[in-house]
Short mmCIF file of C-alpha atoms and ligand atoms in Angstrom, two decimals:
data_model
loop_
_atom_site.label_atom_id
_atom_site.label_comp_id
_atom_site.label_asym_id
_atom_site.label_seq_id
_atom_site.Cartn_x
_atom_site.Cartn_y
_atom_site.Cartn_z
CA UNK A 25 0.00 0.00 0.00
CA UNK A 26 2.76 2.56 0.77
CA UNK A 27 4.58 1.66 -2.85
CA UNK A 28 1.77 1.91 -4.06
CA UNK A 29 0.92 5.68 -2.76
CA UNK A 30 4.49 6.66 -3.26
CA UNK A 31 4.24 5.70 -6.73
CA UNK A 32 1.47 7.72 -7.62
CA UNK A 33 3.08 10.54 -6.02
CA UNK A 34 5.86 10.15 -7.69
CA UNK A 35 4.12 10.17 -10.97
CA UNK A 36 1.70 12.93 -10.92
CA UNK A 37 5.48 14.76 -10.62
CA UNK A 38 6.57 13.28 -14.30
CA UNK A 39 8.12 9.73 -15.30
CA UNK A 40 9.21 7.57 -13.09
CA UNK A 41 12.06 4.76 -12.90
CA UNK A 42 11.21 1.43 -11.29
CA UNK A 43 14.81 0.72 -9.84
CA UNK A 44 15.02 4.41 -8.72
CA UNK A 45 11.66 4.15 -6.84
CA UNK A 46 12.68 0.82 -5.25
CA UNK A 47 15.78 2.36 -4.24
CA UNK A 48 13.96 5.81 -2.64
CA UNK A 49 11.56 3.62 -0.80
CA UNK A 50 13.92 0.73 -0.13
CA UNK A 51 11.90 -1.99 -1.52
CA UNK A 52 12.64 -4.37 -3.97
CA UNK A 53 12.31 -3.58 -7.96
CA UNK A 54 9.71 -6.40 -7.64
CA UNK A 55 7.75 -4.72 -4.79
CA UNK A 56 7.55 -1.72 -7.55
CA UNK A 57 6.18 -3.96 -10.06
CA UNK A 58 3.20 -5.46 -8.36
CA UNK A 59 2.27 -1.84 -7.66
CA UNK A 60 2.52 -0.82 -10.95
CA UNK A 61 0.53 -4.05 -11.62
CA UNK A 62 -2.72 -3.25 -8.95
CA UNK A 63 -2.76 0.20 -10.23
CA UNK A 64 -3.02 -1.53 -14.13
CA UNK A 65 -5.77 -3.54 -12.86
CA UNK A 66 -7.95 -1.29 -11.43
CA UNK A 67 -7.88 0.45 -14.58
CA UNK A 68 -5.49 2.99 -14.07
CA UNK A 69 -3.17 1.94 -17.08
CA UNK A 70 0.56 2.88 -16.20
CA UNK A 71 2.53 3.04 -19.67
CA UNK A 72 6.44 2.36 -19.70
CA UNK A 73 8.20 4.18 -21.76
CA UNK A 74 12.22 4.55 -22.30
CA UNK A 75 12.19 7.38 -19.56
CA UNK A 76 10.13 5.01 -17.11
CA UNK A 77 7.05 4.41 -15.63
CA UNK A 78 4.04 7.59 -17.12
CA UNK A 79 1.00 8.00 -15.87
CA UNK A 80 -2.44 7.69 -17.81
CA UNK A 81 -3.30 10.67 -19.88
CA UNK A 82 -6.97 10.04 -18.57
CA UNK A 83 -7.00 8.42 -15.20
CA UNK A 84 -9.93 6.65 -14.20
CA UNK A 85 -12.93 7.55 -11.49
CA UNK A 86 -11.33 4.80 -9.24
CA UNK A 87 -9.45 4.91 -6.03
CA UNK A 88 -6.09 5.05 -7.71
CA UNK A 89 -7.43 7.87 -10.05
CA UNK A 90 -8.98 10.01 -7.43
CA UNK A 91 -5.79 9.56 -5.36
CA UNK A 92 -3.46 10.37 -8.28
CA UNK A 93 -2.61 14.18 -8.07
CA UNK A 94 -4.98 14.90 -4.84
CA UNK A 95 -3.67 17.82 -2.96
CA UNK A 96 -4.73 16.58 0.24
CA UNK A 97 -3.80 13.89 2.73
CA UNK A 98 -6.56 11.50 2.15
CA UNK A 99 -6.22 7.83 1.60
CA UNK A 100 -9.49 6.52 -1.08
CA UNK A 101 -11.75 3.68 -0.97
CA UNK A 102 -13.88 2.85 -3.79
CA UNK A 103 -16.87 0.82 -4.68
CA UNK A 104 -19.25 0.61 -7.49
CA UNK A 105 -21.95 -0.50 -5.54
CA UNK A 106 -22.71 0.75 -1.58
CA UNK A 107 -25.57 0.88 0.53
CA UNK A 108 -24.07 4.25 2.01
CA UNK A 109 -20.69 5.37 2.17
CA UNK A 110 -21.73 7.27 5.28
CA UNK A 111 -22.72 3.93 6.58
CA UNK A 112 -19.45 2.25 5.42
CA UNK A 113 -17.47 5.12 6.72
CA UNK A 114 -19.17 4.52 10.04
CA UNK A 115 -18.52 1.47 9.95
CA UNK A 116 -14.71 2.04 9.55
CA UNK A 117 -14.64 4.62 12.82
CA UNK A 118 -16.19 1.95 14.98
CA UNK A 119 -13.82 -0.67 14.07
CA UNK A 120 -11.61 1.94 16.03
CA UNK A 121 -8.56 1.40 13.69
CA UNK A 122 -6.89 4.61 14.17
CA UNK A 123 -5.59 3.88 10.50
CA UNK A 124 -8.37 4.65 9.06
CA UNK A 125 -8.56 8.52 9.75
CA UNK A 126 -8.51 10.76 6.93
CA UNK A 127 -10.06 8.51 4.96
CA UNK A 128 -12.72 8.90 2.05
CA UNK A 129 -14.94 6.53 0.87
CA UNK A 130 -16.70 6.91 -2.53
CA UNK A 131 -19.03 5.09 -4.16
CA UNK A 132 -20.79 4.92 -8.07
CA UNK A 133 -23.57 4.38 -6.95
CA UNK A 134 -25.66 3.85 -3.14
CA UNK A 135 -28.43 1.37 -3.05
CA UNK A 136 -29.90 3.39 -0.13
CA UNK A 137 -28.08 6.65 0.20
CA UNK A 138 -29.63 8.86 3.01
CA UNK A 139 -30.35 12.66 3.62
CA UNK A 140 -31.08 13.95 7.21
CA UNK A 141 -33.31 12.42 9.52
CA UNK A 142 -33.20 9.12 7.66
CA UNK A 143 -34.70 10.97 4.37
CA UNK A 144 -34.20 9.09 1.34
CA UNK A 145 -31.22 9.95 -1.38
CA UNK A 146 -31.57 8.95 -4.74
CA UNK A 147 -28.22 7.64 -5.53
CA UNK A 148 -27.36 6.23 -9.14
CA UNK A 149 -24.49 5.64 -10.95
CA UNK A 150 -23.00 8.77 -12.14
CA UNK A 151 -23.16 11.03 -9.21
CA UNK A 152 -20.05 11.96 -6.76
CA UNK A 153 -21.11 9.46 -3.43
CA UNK A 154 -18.75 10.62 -0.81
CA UNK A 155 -17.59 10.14 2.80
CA UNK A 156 -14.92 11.85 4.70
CA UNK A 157 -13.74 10.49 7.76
CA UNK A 158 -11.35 11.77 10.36
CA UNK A 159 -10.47 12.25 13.55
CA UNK A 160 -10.62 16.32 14.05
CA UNK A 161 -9.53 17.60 17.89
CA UNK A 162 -12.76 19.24 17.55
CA UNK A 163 -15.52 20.12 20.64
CA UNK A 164 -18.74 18.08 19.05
CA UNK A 165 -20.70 21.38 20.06
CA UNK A 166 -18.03 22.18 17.46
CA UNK A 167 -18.42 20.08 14.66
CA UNK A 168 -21.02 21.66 12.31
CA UNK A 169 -18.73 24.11 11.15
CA UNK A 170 -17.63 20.85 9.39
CA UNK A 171 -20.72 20.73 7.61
CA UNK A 172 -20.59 24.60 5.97
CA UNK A 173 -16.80 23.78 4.86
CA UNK A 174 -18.25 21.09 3.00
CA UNK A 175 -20.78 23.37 1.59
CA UNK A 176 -18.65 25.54 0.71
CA UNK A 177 -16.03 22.98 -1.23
CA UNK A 178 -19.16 22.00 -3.14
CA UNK A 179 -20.19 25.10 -3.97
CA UNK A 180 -16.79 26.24 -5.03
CA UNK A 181 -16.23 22.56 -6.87
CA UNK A 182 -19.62 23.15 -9.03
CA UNK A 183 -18.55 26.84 -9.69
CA UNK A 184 -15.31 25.73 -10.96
CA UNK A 185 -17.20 23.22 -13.39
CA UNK A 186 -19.25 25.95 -14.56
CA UNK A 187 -22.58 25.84 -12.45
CA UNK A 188 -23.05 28.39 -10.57
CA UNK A 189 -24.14 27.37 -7.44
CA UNK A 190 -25.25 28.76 -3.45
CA UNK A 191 -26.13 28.08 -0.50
CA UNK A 192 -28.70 27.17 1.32
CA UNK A 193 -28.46 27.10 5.05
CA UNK A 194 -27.29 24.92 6.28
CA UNK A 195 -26.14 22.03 3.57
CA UNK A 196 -28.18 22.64 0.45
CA UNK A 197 -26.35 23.20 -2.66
CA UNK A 198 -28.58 24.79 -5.18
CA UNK A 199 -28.82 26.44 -8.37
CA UNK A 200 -30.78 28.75 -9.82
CA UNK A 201 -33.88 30.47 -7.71
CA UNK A 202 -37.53 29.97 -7.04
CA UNK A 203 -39.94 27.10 -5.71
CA UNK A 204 -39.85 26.05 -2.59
CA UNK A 205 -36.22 25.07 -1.74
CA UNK A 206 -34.99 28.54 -3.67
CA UNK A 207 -33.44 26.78 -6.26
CA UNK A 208 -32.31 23.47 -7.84
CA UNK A 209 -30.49 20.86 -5.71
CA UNK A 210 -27.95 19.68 -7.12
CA UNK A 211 -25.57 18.54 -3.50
CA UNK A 212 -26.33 17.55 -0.27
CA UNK A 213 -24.69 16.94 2.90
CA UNK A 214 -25.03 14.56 5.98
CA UNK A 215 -22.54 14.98 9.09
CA UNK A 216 -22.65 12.47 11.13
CA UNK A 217 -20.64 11.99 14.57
CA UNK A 218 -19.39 10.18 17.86
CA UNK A 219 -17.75 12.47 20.48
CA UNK A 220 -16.54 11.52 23.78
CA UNK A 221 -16.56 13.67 27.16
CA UNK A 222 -17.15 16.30 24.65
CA UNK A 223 -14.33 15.83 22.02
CA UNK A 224 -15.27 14.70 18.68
CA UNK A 225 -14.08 10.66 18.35
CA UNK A 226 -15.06 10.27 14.84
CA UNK A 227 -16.71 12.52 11.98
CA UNK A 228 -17.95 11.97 8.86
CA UNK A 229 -19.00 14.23 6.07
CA UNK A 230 -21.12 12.76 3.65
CA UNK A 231 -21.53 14.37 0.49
CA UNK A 232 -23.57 13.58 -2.78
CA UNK A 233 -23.49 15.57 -6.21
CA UNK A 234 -25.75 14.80 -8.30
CA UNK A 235 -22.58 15.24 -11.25
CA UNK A 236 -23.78 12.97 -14.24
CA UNK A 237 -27.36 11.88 -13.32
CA UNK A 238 -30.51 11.72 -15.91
CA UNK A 239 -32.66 14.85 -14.12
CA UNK A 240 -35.58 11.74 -14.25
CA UNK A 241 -33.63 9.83 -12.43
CA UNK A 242 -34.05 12.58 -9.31
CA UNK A 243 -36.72 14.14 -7.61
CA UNK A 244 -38.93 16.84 -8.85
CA UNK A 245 -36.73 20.09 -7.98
CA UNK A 246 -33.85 18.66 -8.37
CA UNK A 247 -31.16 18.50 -10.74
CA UNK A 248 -27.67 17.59 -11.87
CA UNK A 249 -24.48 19.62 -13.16
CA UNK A 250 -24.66 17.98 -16.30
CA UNK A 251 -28.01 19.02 -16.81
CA UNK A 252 -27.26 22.46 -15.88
CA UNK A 253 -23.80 22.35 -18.08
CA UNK A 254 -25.44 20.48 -21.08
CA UNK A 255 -22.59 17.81 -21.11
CA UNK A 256 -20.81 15.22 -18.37
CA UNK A 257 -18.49 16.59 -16.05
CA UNK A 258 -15.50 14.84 -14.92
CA UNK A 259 -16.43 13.19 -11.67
CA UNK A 260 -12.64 12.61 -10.80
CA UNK A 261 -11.69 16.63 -10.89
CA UNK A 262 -14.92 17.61 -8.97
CA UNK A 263 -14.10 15.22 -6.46
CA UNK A 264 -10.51 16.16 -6.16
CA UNK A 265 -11.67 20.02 -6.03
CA UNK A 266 -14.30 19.20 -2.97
CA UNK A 267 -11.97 17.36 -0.78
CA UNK A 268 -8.76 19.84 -1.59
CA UNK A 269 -10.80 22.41 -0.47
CA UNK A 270 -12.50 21.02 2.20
CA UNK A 271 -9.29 20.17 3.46
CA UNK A 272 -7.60 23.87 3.17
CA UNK A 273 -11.38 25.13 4.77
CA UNK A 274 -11.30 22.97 7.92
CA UNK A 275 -7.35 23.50 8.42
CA UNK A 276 -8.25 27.06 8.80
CA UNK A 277 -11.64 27.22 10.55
CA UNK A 278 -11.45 30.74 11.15
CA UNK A 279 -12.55 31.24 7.53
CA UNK A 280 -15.29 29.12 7.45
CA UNK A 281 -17.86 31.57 7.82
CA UNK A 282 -16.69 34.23 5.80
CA UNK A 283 -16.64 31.52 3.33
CA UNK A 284 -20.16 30.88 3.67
CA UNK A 285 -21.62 33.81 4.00
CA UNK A 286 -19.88 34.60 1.01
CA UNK A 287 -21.79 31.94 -1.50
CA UNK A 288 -25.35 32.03 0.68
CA UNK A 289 -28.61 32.96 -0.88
CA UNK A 290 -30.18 32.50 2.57
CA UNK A 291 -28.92 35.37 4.64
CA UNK A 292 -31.14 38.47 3.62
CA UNK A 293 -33.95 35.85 2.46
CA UNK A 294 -37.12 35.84 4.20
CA UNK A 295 -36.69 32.28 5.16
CA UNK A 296 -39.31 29.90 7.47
CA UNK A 297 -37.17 27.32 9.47
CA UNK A 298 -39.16 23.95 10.69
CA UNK A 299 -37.33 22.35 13.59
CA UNK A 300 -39.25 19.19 13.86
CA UNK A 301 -42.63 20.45 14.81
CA UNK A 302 -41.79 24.34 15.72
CA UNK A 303 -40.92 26.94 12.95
CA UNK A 304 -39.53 30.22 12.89
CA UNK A 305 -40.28 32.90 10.30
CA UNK A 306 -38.24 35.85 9.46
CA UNK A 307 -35.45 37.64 7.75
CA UNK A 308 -32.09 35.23 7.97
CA UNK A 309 -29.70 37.97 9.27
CA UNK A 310 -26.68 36.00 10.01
CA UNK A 311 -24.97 32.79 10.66
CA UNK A 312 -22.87 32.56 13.78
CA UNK A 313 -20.38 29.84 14.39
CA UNK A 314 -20.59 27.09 14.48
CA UNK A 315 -23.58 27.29 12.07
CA UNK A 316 -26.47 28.79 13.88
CA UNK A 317 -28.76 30.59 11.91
CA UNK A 318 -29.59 33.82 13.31
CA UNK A 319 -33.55 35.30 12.20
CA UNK A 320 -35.23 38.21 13.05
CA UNK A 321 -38.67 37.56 13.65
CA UNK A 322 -41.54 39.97 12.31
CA UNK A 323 -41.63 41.17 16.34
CA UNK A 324 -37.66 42.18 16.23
CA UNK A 325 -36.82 39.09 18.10
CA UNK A 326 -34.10 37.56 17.01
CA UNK A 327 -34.30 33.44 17.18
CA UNK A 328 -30.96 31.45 16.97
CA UNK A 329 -31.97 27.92 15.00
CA UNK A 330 -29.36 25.30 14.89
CA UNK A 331 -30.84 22.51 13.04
CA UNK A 332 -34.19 22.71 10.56
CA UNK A 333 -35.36 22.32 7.25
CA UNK A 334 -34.63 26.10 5.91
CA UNK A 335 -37.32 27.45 2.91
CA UNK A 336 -36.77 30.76 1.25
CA UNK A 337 -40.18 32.11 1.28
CA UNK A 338 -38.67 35.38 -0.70
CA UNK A 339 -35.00 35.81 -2.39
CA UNK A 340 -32.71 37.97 -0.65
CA UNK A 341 -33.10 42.35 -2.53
CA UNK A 342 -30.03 42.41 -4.03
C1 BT5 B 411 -29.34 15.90 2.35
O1 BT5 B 411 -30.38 15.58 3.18
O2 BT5 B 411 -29.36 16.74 1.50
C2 BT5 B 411 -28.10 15.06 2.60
C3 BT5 B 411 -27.71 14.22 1.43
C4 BT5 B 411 -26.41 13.50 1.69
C5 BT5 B 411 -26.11 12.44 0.65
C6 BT5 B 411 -24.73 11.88 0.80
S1 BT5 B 411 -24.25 10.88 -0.56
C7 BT5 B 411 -22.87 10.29 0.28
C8 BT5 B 411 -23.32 10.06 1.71
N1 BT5 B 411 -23.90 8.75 1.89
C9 BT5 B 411 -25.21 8.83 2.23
O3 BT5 B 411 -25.94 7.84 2.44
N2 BT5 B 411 -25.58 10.11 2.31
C10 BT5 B 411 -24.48 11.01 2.03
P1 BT5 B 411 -31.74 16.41 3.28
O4 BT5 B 411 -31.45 17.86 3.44
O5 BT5 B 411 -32.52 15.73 4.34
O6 BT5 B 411 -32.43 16.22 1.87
C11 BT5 B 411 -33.07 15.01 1.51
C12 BT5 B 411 -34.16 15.34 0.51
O7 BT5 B 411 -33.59 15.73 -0.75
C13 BT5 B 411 -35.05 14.16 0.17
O8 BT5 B 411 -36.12 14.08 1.07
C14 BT5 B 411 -35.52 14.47 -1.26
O9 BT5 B 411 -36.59 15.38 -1.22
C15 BT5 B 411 -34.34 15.21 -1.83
N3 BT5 B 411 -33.45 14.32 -2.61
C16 BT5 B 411 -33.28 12.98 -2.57
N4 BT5 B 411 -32.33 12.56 -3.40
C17 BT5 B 411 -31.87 13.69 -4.03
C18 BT5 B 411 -30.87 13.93 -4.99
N5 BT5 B 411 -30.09 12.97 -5.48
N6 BT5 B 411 -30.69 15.22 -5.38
C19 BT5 B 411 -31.42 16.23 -4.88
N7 BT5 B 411 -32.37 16.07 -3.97
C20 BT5 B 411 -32.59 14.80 -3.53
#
């Protein structure tokens, strides 16, 4: 496993030479070979050439492929077929191996994928199925900041493929305005997380764009950035772009919110916020860390919310 990560660094930096790796790492020129091999079989075809070992001109949406040139220190897992990777990135925490922090899991497709509150998420092959797990030294009271830096790597990642995309409070990715949700969703998010005596022991992000999915294949007000675009977007550079940034964001929490409010439609919106049986109507003034939702009622009260379904009854005047 570590030739084989060392070799993939090694060649998103240009050719590389099998007896020169071997020699770097200390492992045998045989050791580089069967690396070279798994990567070959998992469809991430390594071409030798005179100067050495090149990789793929077009790497694959695999674990090797995401892996290959990712700015950020996260070890992949891939599947074609999950139930969740939220659920198989759980899975991984409890096992308590600390090995297997900062860790993603993807998947091409979920057979049941899950929003909040157990909610259904429509899941088929095409979309980016993600799960981040780590081990933050976070407070748990802490940890939805985690959740808007994930928001805002989406955002930024469908941006940088062309869609221009907000936020809705707290982990709605949309596009476009109007009906209920304010817009088109296009990403979601689901944090999920164990803390002990107060300190988070386990957190993981899940996140699902809907990248190259048939808009019938979604639910009415939905949609996909390949819809949006008018042609397929490459799953493996979206992906790379989310968890890069994501990365950089939660490194440097401090800019989290800035970063948020920044690519919001909801703050200025006349929004009405249902937390499980009580809702709050009003202007959404601010968000306040780590992700409370701050709205002045019609009465000049100001309510903080810190978990609800959000609707944008008007648009923010801009
Ligand atoms: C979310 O929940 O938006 C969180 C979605 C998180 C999905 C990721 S995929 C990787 C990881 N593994 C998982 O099992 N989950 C995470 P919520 O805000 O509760 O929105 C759920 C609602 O969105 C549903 O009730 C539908 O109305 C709608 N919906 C379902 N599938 C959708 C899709 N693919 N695109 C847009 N909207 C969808």
């Amino acid at each position: 496993m570590r030739t084989r990560r060392a070799l993939l660094d090694a060649l998103a930096d240009g050719p590389v030479s099998g007896p020169e790796l071997a020699a770097d790492l200390d492992v045998s020129r045989a050791a580089v070979w069967k690396a070279v091999e798994s990567l070959r079989e998992e469809g991430f075809l390594v071409e030798s050439t005179n100067e050495g070992y090149v990789a793929p001109a077009d790497p694959p949406y695999t674990a090797a492929g995401i892996a290959f040139g990712l700015d950020a220190p996260y070890r992949v897992e891939h599947h074609e077929t999950l139930d969740s990777t939220n659920a198989r990135a759980r899975e991984l925490a409890l096992a308590d191996d600390t090995d297997t922090a900062d860790l993603v899991v993807v998947a091409d497709e979920q057979r049941t994928g899950r929003g909040r509150l157990r909610r259904e998420w429509r899941s088929p092959s095409g979309g980016v199925w993600v799960s981040i797990l780590t081990r933050p030294s976070l407070s748990t009271a802490h940890a939805p900041v985690c959740t808007l830096a994930a928001a805002v790597a989406t955002a930024d990642a469908c941006r940088e493929a062309g869609v221009e995309a907000h936020i809705k409070w707290p982990n709605d990715v949309l596009v476009g305005e109007g009906g209920e949700r304010g817009g088109r969703k296009v990403a979601g998010i689901l944090t999920e997380m164990q803390g002990e005596a107060d300190r988070v022991s386990w957190l993981v992000v899940g996140i699902g764009v809907n990248a190259n999915v048939e808009p019938e294949e979604l639910p009415s007000g939905a949609t996909s950035l390949a819809e949006e675009r008018g042609e397929s977007v490459d799953r493996r550079r979206l992906l790379q772009r989310i968890l890069e940034r994501y990365h950089r964001l939660v490194t440097e929490p401090d800019r989290i919110l800035d970063a948020w409010r920044e690519r919001t439609s909801t703050l200025g919106a006349r929004v009405r916020v249902d937390m499980g049986g009580e809702t709050v109507e009003g202007r959404a003034i601010d968000v306040e860390f780590p992700g409370t939702l701050v709205v002045e009622t019609d009465d000049g009260h100001r309510r903080r919310v810190h978990a609800g379904d959000c609707e944008h009854l008007r648009p923010a005047s801009r």
